[in-house]
Amino acid sequence: MPEILHTPLEARHTAAGAQLTEFGGWMMPLRYGSDLAEHAAVRERAGLFDLSHMAELRVRGAEAGAFLDHALAGRLSALELGQARYTLLLAESGGILDDLIVYRLGASEWLVVANAGNRAVVAEALAERVAGFDATVVDETEEIALVAVQGPASQAIVEAIGLESSPLDELGYYRVLEAVFEGEDVLVARTGYTGEDGFELYVPAHAASDLWDALVRVGTPMGLQPCGLAARDTLRLEAGMPLYGHELSTETLPAQVGVGRSVALRTKGDFVGREAVEAGPAADAPVLVGLVAEGRRAGRAGYPVLDGDAEVGVVTSGALSPTLGHPIAMALVTPGHSGSLAIDVRGTRIPVTIVDLPFYRRQERA
């Protein structure tokens, strides 16, 4: 059995009363108290997340951009310095091996951030695909901690810890800048996963506790709440963002699950998975839809989706939305449906309506 990894912030989580759980090979905080309170803190004020389980792989070299264009679905060589992009690692079959955020940090340097549970898959695929390119891939996951501050008050909180950096007002969405915190280099990104404005702070693992403490100290008076994986999942579901292992898998092509725009078919040449993506999914392949219901009973991942008496799909993620106050779900269903379906919730049929994603969209800054 693989060794369970521990974030450098685990002592902070334990001291704060967090319930810990194994996730993606790491012991991570599931919640500190109330899932609803943590969720609401992000929507109304700010939430603090330890995301140190995410995998970071550094890519460098004269042909690093060409290598990433070959290895991944996006055209990463076209990123400007300090720009980030959501992209996909595809199998030859076109199925999704992982979804990634890639940052361009220099003329010949990129940072690839992968899901914790897919770290080995991503590292192995990149190691295989770099052959023949003048580039290197180094897994720095256990050297880097990742702390995220999400919510309307996030900018004020991050500014208050005394970062030496360019003004955060100048940091656009899907951009990253270099900063210094108490003598340590920090990457500050604006690439959130909750549907709110927010920041991700990449810091050397040995400096994570000092950064966490500073954020708690200045953020608590502004309503900052440490948040666990449970709140993160309901937040991302409301924002309509797919999760690997639920909406994304090796069995789904990008066009089926709403991430087809991440594939750069028109702007670059060959890459792994291109032929399968161009061929497209089968005509009857399921597609991702949003579902809403009335009442309080929510469909969960794995529950059947029905059209009359026929099973036409399966829920991939579902919850009672803390913000909206009614059940929401994402589901993979056979194409051609519109209007009303039903979810089989443990033997009870719950009527649902197909809606556009996301379920929740934050108000833009003035």
PDB file of N, CA, C and O in Angstrom, residues 332-360:
ATOM      1  N   LEU A 332     -24.253  12.706 -16.667  1.00  0.00           N
ATOM      2  CA  LEU A 332     -23.983  12.288 -18.041  1.00  0.00           C
ATOM      3  C   LEU A 332     -25.217  11.544 -18.542  1.00  0.00           C
ATOM      4  O   LEU A 332     -25.592  10.502 -17.988  1.00  0.00           O
ATOM      5  N   VAL A 333     -25.861  12.097 -19.579  1.00  0.00           N
ATOM      6  CA  VAL A 333     -27.081  11.495 -20.112  1.00  0.00           C
ATOM      7  C   VAL A 333     -26.958  11.342 -21.624  1.00  0.00           C
ATOM      8  O   VAL A 333     -26.179  12.052 -22.278  1.00  0.00           O
ATOM      9  N   THR A 334     -27.707  10.430 -22.157  1.00  0.00           N
ATOM     10  CA  THR A 334     -27.708  10.265 -23.606  1.00  0.00           C
ATOM     11  C   THR A 334     -28.183  11.556 -24.269  1.00  0.00           C
ATOM     12  O   THR A 334     -29.019  12.276 -23.708  1.00  0.00           O
ATOM     13  N   PRO A 335     -27.661  11.883 -25.441  1.00  0.00           N
ATOM     14  CA  PRO A 335     -27.981  13.187 -26.058  1.00  0.00           C
ATOM     15  C   PRO A 335     -29.427  13.268 -26.520  1.00  0.00           C
ATOM     16  O   PRO A 335     -30.103  12.257 -26.721  1.00  0.00           O
ATOM     17  N   GLY A 336     -29.870  14.518 -26.673  1.00  0.00           N
ATOM     18  CA  GLY A 336     -31.200  14.747 -27.220  1.00  0.00           C
ATOM     19  C   GLY A 336     -32.269  15.061 -26.211  1.00  0.00           C
ATOM     20  O   GLY A 336     -33.421  15.316 -26.590  1.00  0.00           O
ATOM     21  N   HIS A 337     -31.928  15.059 -24.926  1.00  0.00           N
ATOM     22  CA  HIS A 337     -32.940  15.350 -23.919  1.00  0.00           C
ATOM     23  C   HIS A 337     -33.014  16.854 -23.648  1.00  0.00           C
ATOM     24  O   HIS A 337     -32.016  17.563 -23.713  1.00  0.00           O
ATOM     25  N   SER A 338     -34.185  17.312 -23.320  1.00  0.00           N
ATOM     26  CA  SER A 338     -34.375  18.696 -22.903  1.00  0.00           C
ATOM     27  C   SER A 338     -35.588  18.722 -21.987  1.00  0.00           C
ATOM     28  O   SER A 338     -36.411  17.806 -22.008  1.00  0.00           O
ATOM     29  N   GLY A 339     -35.677  19.744 -21.201  1.00  0.00           N
ATOM     30  CA  GLY A 339     -36.841  19.857 -20.326  1.00  0.00           C
ATOM     31  C   GLY A 339     -36.695  19.031 -19.074  1.00  0.00           C
ATOM     32  O   GLY A 339     -35.779  19.244 -18.284  1.00  0.00           O
ATOM     33  N   SER A 340     -37.564  18.050 -18.902  1.00  0.00           N
ATOM     34  CA  SER A 340     -37.658  17.351 -17.619  1.00  0.00           C
ATOM     35  C   SER A 340     -37.175  15.910 -17.710  1.00  0.00           C
ATOM     36  O   SER A 340     -37.418  15.212 -18.699  1.00  0.00           O
ATOM     37  N   LEU A 341     -36.508  15.477 -16.652  1.00  0.00           N
ATOM     38  CA  LEU A 341     -36.125  14.090 -16.438  1.00  0.00           C
ATOM     39  C   LEU A 341     -36.424  13.767 -14.972  1.00  0.00           C
ATOM     40  O   LEU A 341     -37.155  14.524 -14.313  1.00  0.00           O
ATOM     41  N   ALA A 342     -35.871  12.696 -14.454  1.00  0.00           N
ATOM     42  CA  ALA A 342     -36.025  12.361 -13.040  1.00  0.00           C
ATOM     43  C   ALA A 342     -34.757  11.678 -12.560  1.00  0.00           C
ATOM     44  O   ALA A 342     -34.001  11.109 -13.355  1.00  0.00           O
ATOM     45  N   ILE A 343     -34.506  11.783 -11.268  1.00  0.00           N
ATOM     46  CA  ILE A 343     -33.398  11.057 -10.633  1.00  0.00           C
ATOM     47  C   ILE A 343     -34.003  10.038  -9.680  1.00  0.00           C
ATOM     48  O   ILE A 343     -34.930  10.348  -8.914  1.00  0.00           O
ATOM     49  N   ASP A 344     -33.476   8.839  -9.722  1.00  0.00           N
ATOM     50  CA  ASP A 344     -33.891   7.788  -8.789  1.00  0.00           C
ATOM     51  C   ASP A 344     -33.052   7.948  -7.522  1.00  0.00           C
ATOM     52  O   ASP A 344     -31.875   7.565  -7.486  1.00  0.00           O
ATOM     53  N   VAL A 345     -33.656   8.542  -6.497  1.00  0.00           N
ATOM     54  CA  VAL A 345     -32.966   8.766  -5.230  1.00  0.00           C
ATOM     55  C   VAL A 345     -33.380   7.654  -4.266  1.00  0.00           C
ATOM     56  O   VAL A 345     -34.414   7.734  -3.600  1.00  0.00           O
ATOM     57  N   ARG A 346     -32.633   6.599  -4.290  1.00  0.00           N
ATOM     58  CA  ARG A 346     -32.869   5.451  -3.406  1.00  0.00           C
ATOM     59  C   ARG A 346     -34.319   4.963  -3.482  1.00  0.00           C
ATOM     60  O   ARG A 346     -35.007   4.804  -2.476  1.00  0.00           O
ATOM     61  N   GLY A 347     -34.786   4.806  -4.725  1.00  0.00           N
ATOM     62  CA  GLY A 347     -36.121   4.257  -4.935  1.00  0.00           C
ATOM     63  C   GLY A 347     -37.218   5.285  -5.073  1.00  0.00           C
ATOM     64  O   GLY A 347     -38.355   4.932  -5.393  1.00  0.00           O
ATOM     65  N   THR A 348     -36.903   6.555  -4.850  1.00  0.00           N
ATOM     66  CA  THR A 348     -37.892   7.625  -5.011  1.00  0.00           C
ATOM     67  C   THR A 348     -37.544   8.450  -6.233  1.00  0.00           C
ATOM     68  O   THR A 348     -36.405   8.918  -6.377  1.00  0.00           O
ATOM     69  N   ARG A 349     -38.525   8.664  -7.105  1.00  0.00           N
ATOM     70  CA  ARG A 349     -38.289   9.468  -8.319  1.00  0.00           C
ATOM     71  C   ARG A 349     -38.390  10.950  -7.970  1.00  0.00           C
ATOM     72  O   ARG A 349     -39.425  11.408  -7.474  1.00  0.00           O
ATOM     73  N   ILE A 350     -37.331  11.677  -8.234  1.00  0.00           N
ATOM     74  CA  ILE A 350     -37.304  13.116  -7.986  1.00  0.00           C
ATOM     75  C   ILE A 350     -37.304  13.826  -9.341  1.00  0.00           C
ATOM     76  O   ILE A 350     -36.345  13.697 -10.113  1.00  0.00           O
ATOM     77  N   PRO A 351     -38.364  14.576  -9.675  1.00  0.00           N
ATOM     78  CA  PRO A 351     -38.372  15.292 -10.947  1.00  0.00           C
ATOM     79  C   PRO A 351     -37.255  16.338 -11.005  1.00  0.00           C
ATOM     80  O   PRO A 351     -37.009  17.042 -10.008  1.00  0.00           O
ATOM     81  N   VAL A 352     -36.589  16.433 -12.142  1.00  0.00           N
ATOM     82  CA  VAL A 352     -35.512  17.415 -12.326  1.00  0.00           C
ATOM     83  C   VAL A 352     -35.684  18.098 -13.672  1.00  0.00           C
ATOM     84  O   VAL A 352     -36.297  17.555 -14.595  1.00  0.00           O
ATOM     85  N   THR A 353     -35.136  19.291 -13.755  1.00  0.00           N
ATOM     86  CA  THR A 353     -35.165  20.074 -14.995  1.00  0.00           C
ATOM     87  C   THR A 353     -33.744  20.289 -15.486  1.00  0.00           C
ATOM     88  O   THR A 353     -32.848  20.620 -14.691  1.00  0.00           O
ATOM     89  N   ILE A 354     -33.532  20.110 -16.777  1.00  0.00           N
ATOM     90  CA  ILE A 354     -32.218  20.348 -17.372  1.00  0.00           C
ATOM     91  C   ILE A 354     -31.999  21.854 -17.495  1.00  0.00           C
ATOM     92  O   ILE A 354     -32.867  22.595 -17.980  1.00  0.00           O
ATOM     93  N   VAL A 355     -30.830  22.320 -17.026  1.00  0.00           N
ATOM     94  CA  VAL A 355     -30.495  23.742 -17.074  1.00  0.00           C
ATOM     95  C   VAL A 355     -29.070  23.910 -17.602  1.00  0.00           C
ATOM     96  O   VAL A 355     -28.268  22.976 -17.604  1.00  0.00           O
ATOM     97  N   ASP A 356     -28.774  25.151 -18.025  1.00  0.00           N
ATOM     98  CA  ASP A 356     -27.409  25.468 -18.431  1.00  0.00           C
ATOM     99  C   ASP A 356     -26.512  25.564 -17.196  1.00  0.00           C
ATOM    100  O   ASP A 356     -26.949  25.938 -16.108  1.00  0.00           O
ATOM    101  N   LEU A 357     -25.229  25.239 -17.391  1.00  0.00           N
ATOM    102  CA  LEU A 357     -24.226  25.425 -16.344  1.00  0.00           C
ATOM    103  C   LEU A 357     -23.549  26.783 -16.530  1.00  0.00           C
ATOM    104  O   LEU A 357     -23.451  27.265 -17.650  1.00  0.00           O
ATOM    105  N   PRO A 358     -23.055  27.425 -15.483  1.00  0.00           N
ATOM    106  CA  PRO A 358     -23.033  26.975 -14.095  1.00  0.00           C
ATOM    107  C   PRO A 358     -24.362  27.234 -13.394  1.00  0.00           C
ATOM    108  O   PRO A 358     -25.197  28.004 -13.891  1.00  0.00           O
ATOM    109  N   PHE A 359     -24.517  26.643 -12.223  1.00  0.00           N
ATOM    110  CA  PHE A 359     -25.700  26.892 -11.409  1.00  0.00           C
ATOM    111  C   PHE A 359     -25.610  28.249 -10.723  1.00  0.00           C
ATOM    112  O   PHE A 359     -26.623  28.889 -10.479  1.00  0.00           O
ATOM    113  N   TYR A 360     -24.381  28.636 -10.411  1.00  0.00           N
ATOM    114  CA  TYR A 360     -24.145  29.892  -9.671  1.00  0.00           C
ATOM    115  C   TYR A 360     -23.083  30.700 -10.404  1.00  0.00           C
ATOM    116  O   TYR A 360     -22.070  30.150 -10.829  1.00  0.00           O
TER     117      TYR A 360
END
